[in-house]
mmCIF file of C-alpha atoms in Angstrom:
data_model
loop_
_atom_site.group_PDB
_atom_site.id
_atom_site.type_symbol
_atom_site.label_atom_id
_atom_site.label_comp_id
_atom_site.label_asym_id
_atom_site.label_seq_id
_atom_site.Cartn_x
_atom_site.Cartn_y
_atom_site.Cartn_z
ATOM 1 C CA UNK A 1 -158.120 19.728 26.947
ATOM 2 C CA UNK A 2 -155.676 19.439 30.269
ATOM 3 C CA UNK A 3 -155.811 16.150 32.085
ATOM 4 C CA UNK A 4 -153.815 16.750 35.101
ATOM 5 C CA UNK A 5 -152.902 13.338 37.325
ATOM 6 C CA UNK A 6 -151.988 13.357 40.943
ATOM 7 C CA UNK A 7 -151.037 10.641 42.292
ATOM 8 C CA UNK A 8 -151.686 10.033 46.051
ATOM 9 C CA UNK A 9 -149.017 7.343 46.637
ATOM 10 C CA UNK A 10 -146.876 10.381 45.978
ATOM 11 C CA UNK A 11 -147.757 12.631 48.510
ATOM 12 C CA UNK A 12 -147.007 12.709 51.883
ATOM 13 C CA UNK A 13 -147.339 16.019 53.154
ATOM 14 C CA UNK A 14 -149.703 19.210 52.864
ATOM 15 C CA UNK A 15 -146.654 21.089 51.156
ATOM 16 C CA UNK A 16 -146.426 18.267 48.071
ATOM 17 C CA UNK A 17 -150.180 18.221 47.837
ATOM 18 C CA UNK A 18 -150.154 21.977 46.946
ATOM 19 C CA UNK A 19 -146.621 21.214 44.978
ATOM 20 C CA UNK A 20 -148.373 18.400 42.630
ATOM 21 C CA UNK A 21 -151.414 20.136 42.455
ATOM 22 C CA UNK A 22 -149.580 23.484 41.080
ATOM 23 C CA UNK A 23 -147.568 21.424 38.927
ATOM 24 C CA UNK A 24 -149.772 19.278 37.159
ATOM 25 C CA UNK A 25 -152.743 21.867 36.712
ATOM 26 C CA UNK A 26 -150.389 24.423 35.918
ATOM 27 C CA UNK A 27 -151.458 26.975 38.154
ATOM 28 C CA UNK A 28 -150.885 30.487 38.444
ATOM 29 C CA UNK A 29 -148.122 32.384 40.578
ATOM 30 C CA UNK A 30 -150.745 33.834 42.927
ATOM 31 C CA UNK A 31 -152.074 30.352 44.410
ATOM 32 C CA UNK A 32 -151.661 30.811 47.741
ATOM 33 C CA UNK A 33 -150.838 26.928 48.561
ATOM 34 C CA UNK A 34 -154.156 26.320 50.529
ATOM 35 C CA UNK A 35 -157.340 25.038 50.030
ATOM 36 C CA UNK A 36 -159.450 28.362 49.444
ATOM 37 C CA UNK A 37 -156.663 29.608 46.922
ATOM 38 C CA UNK A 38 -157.033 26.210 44.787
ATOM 39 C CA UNK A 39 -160.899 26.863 45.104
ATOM 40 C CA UNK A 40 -160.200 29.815 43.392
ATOM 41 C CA UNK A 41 -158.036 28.960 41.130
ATOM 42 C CA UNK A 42 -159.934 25.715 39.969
ATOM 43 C CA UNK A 43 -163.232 27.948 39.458
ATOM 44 C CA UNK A 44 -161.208 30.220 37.446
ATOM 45 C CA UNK A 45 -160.265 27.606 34.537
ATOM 46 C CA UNK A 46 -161.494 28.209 31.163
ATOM 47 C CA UNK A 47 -160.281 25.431 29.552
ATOM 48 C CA UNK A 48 -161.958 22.015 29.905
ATOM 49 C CA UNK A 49 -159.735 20.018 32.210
ATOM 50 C CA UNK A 50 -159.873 16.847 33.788
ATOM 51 C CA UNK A 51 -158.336 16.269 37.010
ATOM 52 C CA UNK A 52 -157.663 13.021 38.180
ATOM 53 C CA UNK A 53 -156.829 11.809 41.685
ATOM 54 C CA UNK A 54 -155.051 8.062 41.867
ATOM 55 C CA UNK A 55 -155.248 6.099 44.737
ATOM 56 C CA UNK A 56 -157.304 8.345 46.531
ATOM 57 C CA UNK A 57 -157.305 6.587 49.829
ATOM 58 C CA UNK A 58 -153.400 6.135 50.697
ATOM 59 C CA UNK A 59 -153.833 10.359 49.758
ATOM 60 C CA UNK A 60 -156.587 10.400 52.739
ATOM 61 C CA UNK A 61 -154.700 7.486 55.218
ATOM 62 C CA UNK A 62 -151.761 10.247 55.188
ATOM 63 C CA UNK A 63 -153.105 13.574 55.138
ATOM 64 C CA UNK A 64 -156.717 12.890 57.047
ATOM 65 C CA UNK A 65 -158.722 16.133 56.964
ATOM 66 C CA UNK A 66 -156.667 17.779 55.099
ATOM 67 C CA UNK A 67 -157.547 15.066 52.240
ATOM 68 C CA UNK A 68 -160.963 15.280 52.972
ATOM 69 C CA UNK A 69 -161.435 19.067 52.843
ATOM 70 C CA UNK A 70 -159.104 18.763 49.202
ATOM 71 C CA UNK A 71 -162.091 16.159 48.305
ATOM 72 C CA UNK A 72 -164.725 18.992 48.912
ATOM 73 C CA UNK A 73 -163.140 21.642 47.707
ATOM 74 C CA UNK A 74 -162.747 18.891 44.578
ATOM 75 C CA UNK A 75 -166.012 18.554 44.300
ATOM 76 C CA UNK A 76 -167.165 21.803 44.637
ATOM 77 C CA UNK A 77 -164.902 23.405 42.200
ATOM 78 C CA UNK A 78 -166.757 20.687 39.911
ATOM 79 C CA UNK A 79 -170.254 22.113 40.607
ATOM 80 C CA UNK A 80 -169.140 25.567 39.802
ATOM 81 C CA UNK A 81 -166.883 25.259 36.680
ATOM 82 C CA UNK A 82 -168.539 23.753 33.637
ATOM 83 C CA UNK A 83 -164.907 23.363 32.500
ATOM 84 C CA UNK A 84 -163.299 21.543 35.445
ATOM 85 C CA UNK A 85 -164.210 17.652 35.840
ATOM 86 C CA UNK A 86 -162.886 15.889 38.822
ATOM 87 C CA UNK A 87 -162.724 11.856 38.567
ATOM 88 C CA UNK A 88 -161.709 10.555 42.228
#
């Protein structure tokens, strides 16, 4: 099983949102860096993973919608992907 953590005390920016999120889910060379392509690549998985989002609401204070649409995607990936759980 991958647990993947990101941290949102340690993002600022839409860049090192896709940078931690590539990083700690280990994803491949063809995510595009946006929400649709980490859609993809999260209903793709087929190993169980948990991904885990810390301090959730300093992530949304600093990134606004773009936080909000990652928490959709999140949890729409979940519904999808028997493999993927999401704890926010």
């Amino acid at each position: 099983m991958r647990i993947a953590v990101s941290d949102g005390d340690a993002i600022s920016t839409r860049e090192e949102l896709h940078d931690a999120l590539a990083r700690e889910l280990a994803l491949p060379a063809w995510y595009g860096r946006n929400l649709d392509a980490l859609y993809d690549c999260l209903t793709e998985l087929g190993e169980e993973t948990v991904l885990r989002v810390t301090h959730q609401e300093a992530l949304a204070e600093k990134l606004g919608s773009v936080a909000q649409g990652l928490f959709q995607v999140l949890k729409d990936a979940e519904m999808e992907n028997p493999w993927l759980r999401v704890e926010v």
